[in-house]
Amino acid sequence: MYAQMVKTDADRVKSLDEMDPQERAFQQRIDAGEKIEPKEWMPEPYRKTLVRQISQHAHSEVVGQLPEGNWITRAPTLERKAILLAKVQDEAGHGLYLYCAAETLGVSRDDLYEQLLAGRAKYSSIFNYPTLSWADIGAIGWLVDGAAIMNQVQLQKTSYGPYSRAMIRICKEESFHQRQGYDIMMKLCAGTAEQKAMAQDAIDRWWWPSLMMFGPSDDASVHSVQSMAWKIKILSNDELRQRFVDQTVPQAEFIGLKVPDPDLKWNEKRQSYDFGEVDWDEFFQVLAGNGPCNRERMASRTRAWEDGAWFREALTAHADKAAKRKATAPIAAE
Ligand code: 3HC
């Protein structure tokens, strides 16, 4: 299965000599570290790659509210509930910044949403797993937001201005999310044996799906080579995954949790952890719509879109009325 999913395009990028003058000037700006802004010329494949990546990212933020939303009414204390509410609200905000960044590339939010609901756009594989216990909320904050930040800190340096600026704000909020997740895990690990077992069960289920968030291994990644040449991506999928493992294993050890990987071992020579192989068949099954919660997530988003139709219509009608009123209002005397 995995072998069939290996790259189909962009194994190599054009050299500067192979580019036409406009494309070459564009690539030279990227190489010099300049940001590309919305009204400036860009190759069509660069624009399309950005629309794909930014919209998938936006969809991930929005779908990502669902597994945690499941626990808002069941948070163990009022304080935990208020924190979780704020976090889930932040994710909606991240979705909005990202849809706005995508819109600067000439696509409408309605079109992007239509692609998601029709199953033509992806969102992060991680959100197709269920949240079975309160410890899962800790594991999501710590591991899932931790993995997201590992990638997004790099994306602050991405070559497209609006995406890079959205990332700066998102990263500030994500780091709070990561800490609140770790705080939940710390508390559980310092609690009763049953609470500690809940925390261990959560890392057992979320560890591998978190490693999958970084995408297929570099040799199977379709877009990485070109995206890195355009500095849309700064580090490769495997580089980010390795950094995440190196950062997270000591955090697990500090609170007495065991990472569920028998092949995990410190490599003195590389000053990094060696770790086991991700189950890529599982990853591609989730991408194909066969994860534990894919159908449930899409059904929830579709219902939310349909239930919100009256509100979107009311907003548009109100905006039209306000614009008409403004156009016909007498001009105030100086
Ligand atoms: N889940 C779903 N699809 C994934 C995936 C994942 N974890 N990893 C890769 N894919 C998809 C790619 O989108 C691509 O599919 P496509 O051609 O249909 O678009 C295919 O698998 C091949 O992968 P590539 O490595 O070639 O794809 P990319 O170069 O786009 O790299 C990526 C994948 C690293 C996820 C990159 O798109 C990226 O950095 N995206 C921005 C960050 C992002 O989307 N994060 C979502 C995380 S969740 C989040 O931020 C919410 C927070 O609240 C936790």
JSON list of N, CA, C and O in Angstrom, two decimals, residues 273-315:
[
{"chain": "A", "resi": 273, "resn": "TYR", "atom": "N", "xyz": [17.19, 11.22, 18.92]},
{"chain": "A", "resi": 273, "resn": "TYR", "atom": "CA", "xyz": [16.59, 9.90, 19.14]},
{"chain": "A", "resi": 273, "resn": "TYR", "atom": "C", "xyz": [16.42, 9.14, 17.83]},
{"chain": "A", "resi": 273, "resn": "TYR", "atom": "O", "xyz": [15.98, 9.72, 16.84]},
{"chain": "A", "resi": 274, "resn": "ASP", "atom": "N", "xyz": [16.74, 7.85, 17.87]},
{"chain": "A", "resi": 274, "resn": "ASP", "atom": "CA", "xyz": [16.31, 6.95, 16.79]},
{"chain": "A", "resi": 274, "resn": "ASP", "atom": "C", "xyz": [14.91, 6.51, 17.20]},
{"chain": "A", "resi": 274, "resn": "ASP", "atom": "O", "xyz": [14.65, 6.31, 18.40]},
{"chain": "A", "resi": 275, "resn": "PHE", "atom": "N", "xyz": [14.03, 6.37, 16.25]},
{"chain": "A", "resi": 275, "resn": "PHE", "atom": "CA", "xyz": [12.69, 5.91, 16.61]},
{"chain": "A", "resi": 275, "resn": "PHE", "atom": "C", "xyz": [12.12, 4.98, 15.55]},
{"chain": "A", "resi": 275, "resn": "PHE", "atom": "O", "xyz": [12.64, 4.90, 14.43]},
{"chain": "A", "resi": 276, "resn": "GLY", "atom": "N", "xyz": [11.03, 4.29, 15.92]},
{"chain": "A", "resi": 276, "resn": "GLY", "atom": "CA", "xyz": [10.46, 3.24, 15.06]},
{"chain": "A", "resi": 276, "resn": "GLY", "atom": "C", "xyz": [9.75, 3.82, 13.84]},
{"chain": "A", "resi": 276, "resn": "GLY", "atom": "O", "xyz": [9.58, 5.02, 13.69]},
{"chain": "A", "resi": 277, "resn": "GLU", "atom": "N", "xyz": [9.33, 2.92, 12.98]},
{"chain": "A", "resi": 277, "resn": "GLU", "atom": "CA", "xyz": [8.68, 3.30, 11.72]},
{"chain": "A", "resi": 277, "resn": "GLU", "atom": "C", "xyz": [7.19, 3.60, 11.98]},
{"chain": "A", "resi": 277, "resn": "GLU", "atom": "O", "xyz": [6.51, 2.84, 12.65]},
{"chain": "A", "resi": 278, "resn": "VAL", "atom": "N", "xyz": [6.75, 4.72, 11.45]},
{"chain": "A", "resi": 278, "resn": "VAL", "atom": "CA", "xyz": [5.33, 5.07, 11.53]},
{"chain": "A", "resi": 278, "resn": "VAL", "atom": "C", "xyz": [4.54, 4.04, 10.71]},
{"chain": "A", "resi": 278, "resn": "VAL", "atom": "O", "xyz": [5.04, 3.54, 9.70]},
{"chain": "A", "resi": 279, "resn": "ASP", "atom": "N", "xyz": [3.34, 3.72, 11.14]},
{"chain": "A", "resi": 279, "resn": "ASP", "atom": "CA", "xyz": [2.50, 2.81, 10.36]},
{"chain": "A", "resi": 279, "resn": "ASP", "atom": "C", "xyz": [1.87, 3.59, 9.20]},
{"chain": "A", "resi": 279, "resn": "ASP", "atom": "O", "xyz": [0.79, 4.18, 9.33]},
{"chain": "A", "resi": 280, "resn": "TRP", "atom": "N", "xyz": [2.56, 3.58, 8.07]},
{"chain": "A", "resi": 280, "resn": "TRP", "atom": "CA", "xyz": [2.12, 4.42, 6.95]},
{"chain": "A", "resi": 280, "resn": "TRP", "atom": "C", "xyz": [0.84, 3.90, 6.32]},
{"chain": "A", "resi": 280, "resn": "TRP", "atom": "O", "xyz": [0.09, 4.67, 5.72]},
{"chain": "A", "resi": 281, "resn": "ASP", "atom": "N", "xyz": [0.58, 2.62, 6.45]},
{"chain": "A", "resi": 281, "resn": "ASP", "atom": "CA", "xyz": [-0.69, 2.11, 5.92]},
{"chain": "A", "resi": 281, "resn": "ASP", "atom": "C", "xyz": [-1.85, 2.76, 6.66]},
{"chain": "A", "resi": 281, "resn": "ASP", "atom": "O", "xyz": [-2.83, 3.18, 6.06]},
{"chain": "A", "resi": 282, "resn": "GLU", "atom": "N", "xyz": [-1.70, 2.84, 7.99]},
{"chain": "A", "resi": 282, "resn": "GLU", "atom": "CA", "xyz": [-2.76, 3.48, 8.78]},
{"chain": "A", "resi": 282, "resn": "GLU", "atom": "C", "xyz": [-2.92, 4.93, 8.34]},
{"chain": "A", "resi": 282, "resn": "GLU", "atom": "O", "xyz": [-4.02, 5.42, 8.12]},
{"chain": "A", "resi": 283, "resn": "PHE", "atom": "N", "xyz": [-1.79, 5.64, 8.17]},
{"chain": "A", "resi": 283, "resn": "PHE", "atom": "CA", "xyz": [-1.83, 7.06, 7.75]},
{"chain": "A", "resi": 283, "resn": "PHE", "atom": "C", "xyz": [-2.61, 7.21, 6.44]},
{"chain": "A", "resi": 283, "resn": "PHE", "atom": "O", "xyz": [-3.53, 8.04, 6.34]},
{"chain": "A", "resi": 284, "resn": "PHE", "atom": "N", "xyz": [-2.27, 6.40, 5.46]},
{"chain": "A", "resi": 284, "resn": "PHE", "atom": "CA", "xyz": [-2.93, 6.56, 4.15]},
{"chain": "A", "resi": 284, "resn": "PHE", "atom": "C", "xyz": [-4.39, 6.12, 4.20]},
{"chain": "A", "resi": 284, "resn": "PHE", "atom": "O", "xyz": [-5.22, 6.65, 3.46]},
{"chain": "A", "resi": 285, "resn": "GLN", "atom": "N", "xyz": [-4.69, 5.18, 5.08]},
{"chain": "A", "resi": 285, "resn": "GLN", "atom": "CA", "xyz": [-6.10, 4.80, 5.25]},
{"chain": "A", "resi": 285, "resn": "GLN", "atom": "C", "xyz": [-6.90, 5.98, 5.81]},
{"chain": "A", "resi": 285, "resn": "GLN", "atom": "O", "xyz": [-8.02, 6.26, 5.37]},
{"chain": "A", "resi": 286, "resn": "VAL", "atom": "N", "xyz": [-6.31, 6.69, 6.77]},
{"chain": "A", "resi": 286, "resn": "VAL", "atom": "CA", "xyz": [-7.00, 7.84, 7.36]},
{"chain": "A", "resi": 286, "resn": "VAL", "atom": "C", "xyz": [-7.19, 8.92, 6.28]},
{"chain": "A", "resi": 286, "resn": "VAL", "atom": "O", "xyz": [-8.26, 9.51, 6.15]},
{"chain": "A", "resi": 287, "resn": "LEU", "atom": "N", "xyz": [-6.14, 9.14, 5.48]},
{"chain": "A", "resi": 287, "resn": "LEU", "atom": "CA", "xyz": [-6.25, 10.14, 4.40]},
{"chain": "A", "resi": 287, "resn": "LEU", "atom": "C", "xyz": [-7.32, 9.76, 3.38]},
{"chain": "A", "resi": 287, "resn": "LEU", "atom": "O", "xyz": [-7.97, 10.62, 2.78]},
{"chain": "A", "resi": 288, "resn": "ALA", "atom": "N", "xyz": [-7.51, 8.46, 3.20]},
{"chain": "A", "resi": 288, "resn": "ALA", "atom": "CA", "xyz": [-8.50, 7.99, 2.23]},
{"chain": "A", "resi": 288, "resn": "ALA", "atom": "C", "xyz": [-9.92, 8.03, 2.80]},
{"chain": "A", "resi": 288, "resn": "ALA", "atom": "O", "xyz": [-10.86, 7.62, 2.13]},
{"chain": "A", "resi": 289, "resn": "GLY", "atom": "N", "xyz": [-10.06, 8.50, 4.03]},
{"chain": "A", "resi": 289, "resn": "GLY", "atom": "CA", "xyz": [-11.41, 8.64, 4.60]},
{"chain": "A", "resi": 289, "resn": "GLY", "atom": "C", "xyz": [-11.81, 7.48, 5.50]},
{"chain": "A", "resi": 289, "resn": "GLY", "atom": "O", "xyz": [-12.95, 7.41, 5.94]},
{"chain": "A", "resi": 290, "resn": "ASN", "atom": "N", "xyz": [-10.84, 6.60, 5.80]},
{"chain": "A", "resi": 290, "resn": "ASN", "atom": "CA", "xyz": [-11.20, 5.40, 6.57]},
{"chain": "A", "resi": 290, "resn": "ASN", "atom": "C", "xyz": [-10.68, 5.42, 8.00]},
{"chain": "A", "resi": 290, "resn": "ASN", "atom": "O", "xyz": [-10.49, 4.36, 8.61]},
{"chain": "A", "resi": 291, "resn": "GLY", "atom": "N", "xyz": [-10.42, 6.60, 8.55]},
{"chain": "A", "resi": 291, "resn": "GLY", "atom": "CA", "xyz": [-10.00, 6.68, 9.95]},
{"chain": "A", "resi": 291, "resn": "GLY", "atom": "C", "xyz": [-11.21, 6.46, 10.85]},
{"chain": "A", "resi": 291, "resn": "GLY", "atom": "O", "xyz": [-12.35, 6.42, 10.37]},
{"chain": "A", "resi": 292, "resn": "PRO", "atom": "N", "xyz": [-10.96, 6.34, 12.19]},
{"chain": "A", "resi": 292, "resn": "PRO", "atom": "CA", "xyz": [-12.07, 6.05, 13.09]},
{"chain": "A", "resi": 292, "resn": "PRO", "atom": "C", "xyz": [-13.19, 7.09, 13.07]},
{"chain": "A", "resi": 292, "resn": "PRO", "atom": "O", "xyz": [-14.34, 6.75, 13.31]},
{"chain": "A", "resi": 293, "resn": "CYS", "atom": "N", "xyz": [-12.85, 8.36, 12.79]},
{"chain": "A", "resi": 293, "resn": "CYS", "atom": "CA", "xyz": [-13.91, 9.40, 12.90]},
{"chain": "A", "resi": 293, "resn": "CYS", "atom": "C", "xyz": [-14.11, 10.22, 11.63]},
{"chain": "A", "resi": 293, "resn": "CYS", "atom": "O", "xyz": [-14.78, 11.25, 11.69]},
{"chain": "A", "resi": 294, "resn": "ASN", "atom": "N", "xyz": [-13.52, 9.83, 10.48]},
{"chain": "A", "resi": 294, "resn": "ASN", "atom": "CA", "xyz": [-13.65, 10.68, 9.28]},
{"chain": "A", "resi": 294, "resn": "ASN", "atom": "C", "xyz": [-15.11, 11.03, 8.98]},
{"chain": "A", "resi": 294, "resn": "ASN", "atom": "O", "xyz": [-15.46, 12.19, 8.75]},
{"chain": "A", "resi": 295, "resn": "ARG", "atom": "N", "xyz": [-15.95, 10.01, 8.98]},
{"chain": "A", "resi": 295, "resn": "ARG", "atom": "CA", "xyz": [-17.35, 10.24, 8.56]},
{"chain": "A", "resi": 295, "resn": "ARG", "atom": "C", "xyz": [-18.06, 11.15, 9.54]},
{"chain": "A", "resi": 295, "resn": "ARG", "atom": "O", "xyz": [-18.77, 12.07, 9.15]},
{"chain": "A", "resi": 296, "resn": "GLU", "atom": "N", "xyz": [-17.80, 10.91, 10.83]},
{"chain": "A", "resi": 296, "resn": "GLU", "atom": "CA", "xyz": [-18.44, 11.72, 11.88]},
{"chain": "A", "resi": 296, "resn": "GLU", "atom": "C", "xyz": [-18.01, 13.20, 11.76]},
{"chain": "A", "resi": 296, "resn": "GLU", "atom": "O", "xyz": [-18.82, 14.11, 11.85]},
{"chain": "A", "resi": 297, "resn": "ARG", "atom": "N", "xyz": [-16.70, 13.41, 11.50]},
{"chain": "A", "resi": 297, "resn": "ARG", "atom": "CA", "xyz": [-16.21, 14.81, 11.39]},
{"chain": "A", "resi": 297, "resn": "ARG", "atom": "C", "xyz": [-16.86, 15.53, 10.22]},
{"chain": "A", "resi": 297, "resn": "ARG", "atom": "O", "xyz": [-17.29, 16.67, 10.33]},
{"chain": "A", "resi": 298, "resn": "MET", "atom": "N", "xyz": [-16.92, 14.86, 9.07]},
{"chain": "A", "resi": 298, "resn": "MET", "atom": "CA", "xyz": [-17.49, 15.52, 7.90]},
{"chain": "A", "resi": 298, "resn": "MET", "atom": "C", "xyz": [-18.98, 15.76, 8.09]},
{"chain": "A", "resi": 298, "resn": "MET", "atom": "O", "xyz": [-19.50, 16.80, 7.68]},
{"chain": "A", "resi": 299, "resn": "ALA", "atom": "N", "xyz": [-19.65, 14.82, 8.75]},
{"chain": "A", "resi": 299, "resn": "ALA", "atom": "CA", "xyz": [-21.09, 15.00, 8.98]},
{"chain": "A", "resi": 299, "resn": "ALA", "atom": "C", "xyz": [-21.31, 16.21, 9.89]},
{"chain": "A", "resi": 299, "resn": "ALA", "atom": "O", "xyz": [-22.21, 17.02, 9.66]},
{"chain": "A", "resi": 300, "resn": "SER", "atom": "N", "xyz": [-20.44, 16.38, 10.91]},
{"chain": "A", "resi": 300, "resn": "SER", "atom": "CA", "xyz": [-20.58, 17.53, 11.82]},
{"chain": "A", "resi": 300, "resn": "SER", "atom": "C", "xyz": [-20.37, 18.84, 11.09]},
{"chain": "A", "resi": 300, "resn": "SER", "atom": "O", "xyz": [-21.11, 19.81, 11.28]},
{"chain": "A", "resi": 301, "resn": "ARG", "atom": "N", "xyz": [-19.34, 18.88, 10.24]},
{"chain": "A", "resi": 301, "resn": "ARG", "atom": "CA", "xyz": [-19.06, 20.14, 9.50]},
{"chain": "A", "resi": 301, "resn": "ARG", "atom": "C", "xyz": [-20.18, 20.45, 8.52]},
{"chain": "A", "resi": 301, "resn": "ARG", "atom": "O", "xyz": [-20.56, 21.60, 8.35]},
{"chain": "A", "resi": 302, "resn": "THR", "atom": "N", "xyz": [-20.70, 19.41, 7.88]},
{"chain": "A", "resi": 302, "resn": "THR", "atom": "CA", "xyz": [-21.78, 19.64, 6.91]},
{"chain": "A", "resi": 302, "resn": "THR", "atom": "C", "xyz": [-23.02, 20.18, 7.63]},
{"chain": "A", "resi": 302, "resn": "THR", "atom": "O", "xyz": [-23.65, 21.14, 7.18]},
{"chain": "A", "resi": 303, "resn": "ARG", "atom": "N", "xyz": [-23.31, 19.58, 8.80]},
{"chain": "A", "resi": 303, "resn": "ARG", "atom": "CA", "xyz": [-24.49, 20.03, 9.57]},
{"chain": "A", "resi": 303, "resn": "ARG", "atom": "C", "xyz": [-24.30, 21.48, 10.00]},
{"chain": "A", "resi": 303, "resn": "ARG", "atom": "O", "xyz": [-25.21, 22.30, 9.88]},
{"chain": "A", "resi": 304, "resn": "ALA", "atom": "N", "xyz": [-23.09, 21.81, 10.45]},
{"chain": "A", "resi": 304, "resn": "ALA", "atom": "CA", "xyz": [-22.83, 23.19, 10.92]},
{"chain": "A", "resi": 304, "resn": "ALA", "atom": "C", "xyz": [-23.01, 24.17, 9.77]},
{"chain": "A", "resi": 304, "resn": "ALA", "atom": "O", "xyz": [-23.56, 25.26, 9.94]},
{"chain": "A", "resi": 305, "resn": "TRP", "atom": "N", "xyz": [-22.54, 23.78, 8.57]},
{"chain": "A", "resi": 305, "resn": "TRP", "atom": "CA", "xyz": [-22.65, 24.66, 7.41]},
{"chain": "A", "resi": 305, "resn": "TRP", "atom": "C", "xyz": [-24.12, 24.88, 7.04]},
{"chain": "A", "resi": 305, "resn": "TRP", "atom": "O", "xyz": [-24.56, 26.00, 6.82]},
{"chain": "A", "resi": 306, "resn": "GLU", "atom": "N", "xyz": [-24.89, 23.79, 7.05]},
{"chain": "A", "resi": 306, "resn": "GLU", "atom": "CA", "xyz": [-26.31, 23.90, 6.69]},
{"chain": "A", "resi": 306, "resn": "GLU", "atom": "C", "xyz": [-27.09, 24.67, 7.75]},
{"chain": "A", "resi": 306, "resn": "GLU", "atom": "O", "xyz": [-27.88, 25.55, 7.44]},
{"chain": "A", "resi": 307, "resn": "ASP", "atom": "N", "xyz": [-26.80, 24.38, 9.03]},
{"chain": "A", "resi": 307, "resn": "ASP", "atom": "CA", "xyz": [-27.52, 25.08, 10.11]},
{"chain": "A", "resi": 307, "resn": "ASP", "atom": "C", "xyz": [-27.18, 26.57, 10.14]},
{"chain": "A", "resi": 307, "resn": "ASP", "atom": "O", "xyz": [-27.96, 27.37, 10.63]},
{"chain": "A", "resi": 308, "resn": "GLY", "atom": "N", "xyz": [-26.01, 26.93, 9.62]},
{"chain": "A", "resi": 308, "resn": "GLY", "atom": "CA", "xyz": [-25.59, 28.34, 9.67]},
{"chain": "A", "resi": 308, "resn": "GLY", "atom": "C", "xyz": [-26.06, 29.14, 8.46]},
{"chain": "A", "resi": 308, "resn": "GLY", "atom": "O", "xyz": [-25.79, 30.35, 8.39]},
{"chain": "A", "resi": 309, "resn": "ALA", "atom": "N", "xyz": [-26.79, 28.51, 7.54]},
{"chain": "A", "resi": 309, "resn": "ALA", "atom": "CA", "xyz": [-27.17, 29.21, 6.29]},
{"chain": "A", "resi": 309, "resn": "ALA", "atom": "C", "xyz": [-27.98, 30.46, 6.60]},
{"chain": "A", "resi": 309, "resn": "ALA", "atom": "O", "xyz": [-27.73, 31.54, 6.04]},
{"chain": "A", "resi": 310, "resn": "TRP", "atom": "N", "xyz": [-28.96, 30.36, 7.51]},
{"chain": "A", "resi": 310, "resn": "TRP", "atom": "CA", "xyz": [-29.83, 31.51, 7.81]},
{"chain": "A", "resi": 310, "resn": "TRP", "atom": "C", "xyz": [-29.00, 32.69, 8.36]},
{"chain": "A", "resi": 310, "resn": "TRP", "atom": "O", "xyz": [-29.26, 33.84, 8.05]},
{"chain": "A", "resi": 311, "resn": "PHE", "atom": "N", "xyz": [-27.95, 32.35, 9.12]},
{"chain": "A", "resi": 311, "resn": "PHE", "atom": "CA", "xyz": [-27.14, 33.41, 9.73]},
{"chain": "A", "resi": 311, "resn": "PHE", "atom": "C", "xyz": [-26.28, 34.11, 8.68]},
{"chain": "A", "resi": 311, "resn": "PHE", "atom": "O", "xyz": [-26.17, 35.34, 8.66]},
{"chain": "A", "resi": 312, "resn": "ARG", "atom": "N", "xyz": [-25.70, 33.30, 7.76]},
{"chain": "A", "resi": 312, "resn": "ARG", "atom": "CA", "xyz": [-24.90, 33.92, 6.69]},
{"chain": "A", "resi": 312, "resn": "ARG", "atom": "C", "xyz": [-25.78, 34.80, 5.82]},
{"chain": "A", "resi": 312, "resn": "ARG", "atom": "O", "xyz": [-25.39, 35.91, 5.44]},
{"chain": "A", "resi": 313, "resn": "GLU", "atom": "N", "xyz": [-27.01, 34.34, 5.54]},
{"chain": "A", "resi": 313, "resn": "GLU", "atom": "CA", "xyz": [-27.93, 35.15, 4.72]},
{"chain": "A", "resi": 313, "resn": "GLU", "atom": "C", "xyz": [-28.29, 36.45, 5.44]},
{"chain": "A", "resi": 313, "resn": "GLU", "atom": "O", "xyz": [-28.32, 37.52, 4.83]},
{"chain": "A", "resi": 314, "resn": "ALA", "atom": "N", "xyz": [-28.53, 36.34, 6.75]},
{"chain": "A", "resi": 314, "resn": "ALA", "atom": "CA", "xyz": [-28.89, 37.54, 7.52]},
{"chain": "A", "resi": 314, "resn": "ALA", "atom": "C", "xyz": [-27.74, 38.54, 7.53]},
{"chain": "A", "resi": 314, "resn": "ALA", "atom": "O", "xyz": [-27.95, 39.76, 7.39]},
{"chain": "A", "resi": 315, "resn": "LEU", "atom": "N", "xyz": [-26.52, 38.04, 7.66]},
{"chain": "A", "resi": 315, "resn": "LEU", "atom": "CA", "xyz": [-25.35, 38.94, 7.67]},
{"chain": "A", "resi": 315, "resn": "LEU", "atom": "C", "xyz": [-25.22, 39.66, 6.33]},
{"chain": "A", "resi": 315, "resn": "LEU", "atom": "O", "xyz": [-24.96, 40.87, 6.29]}
]
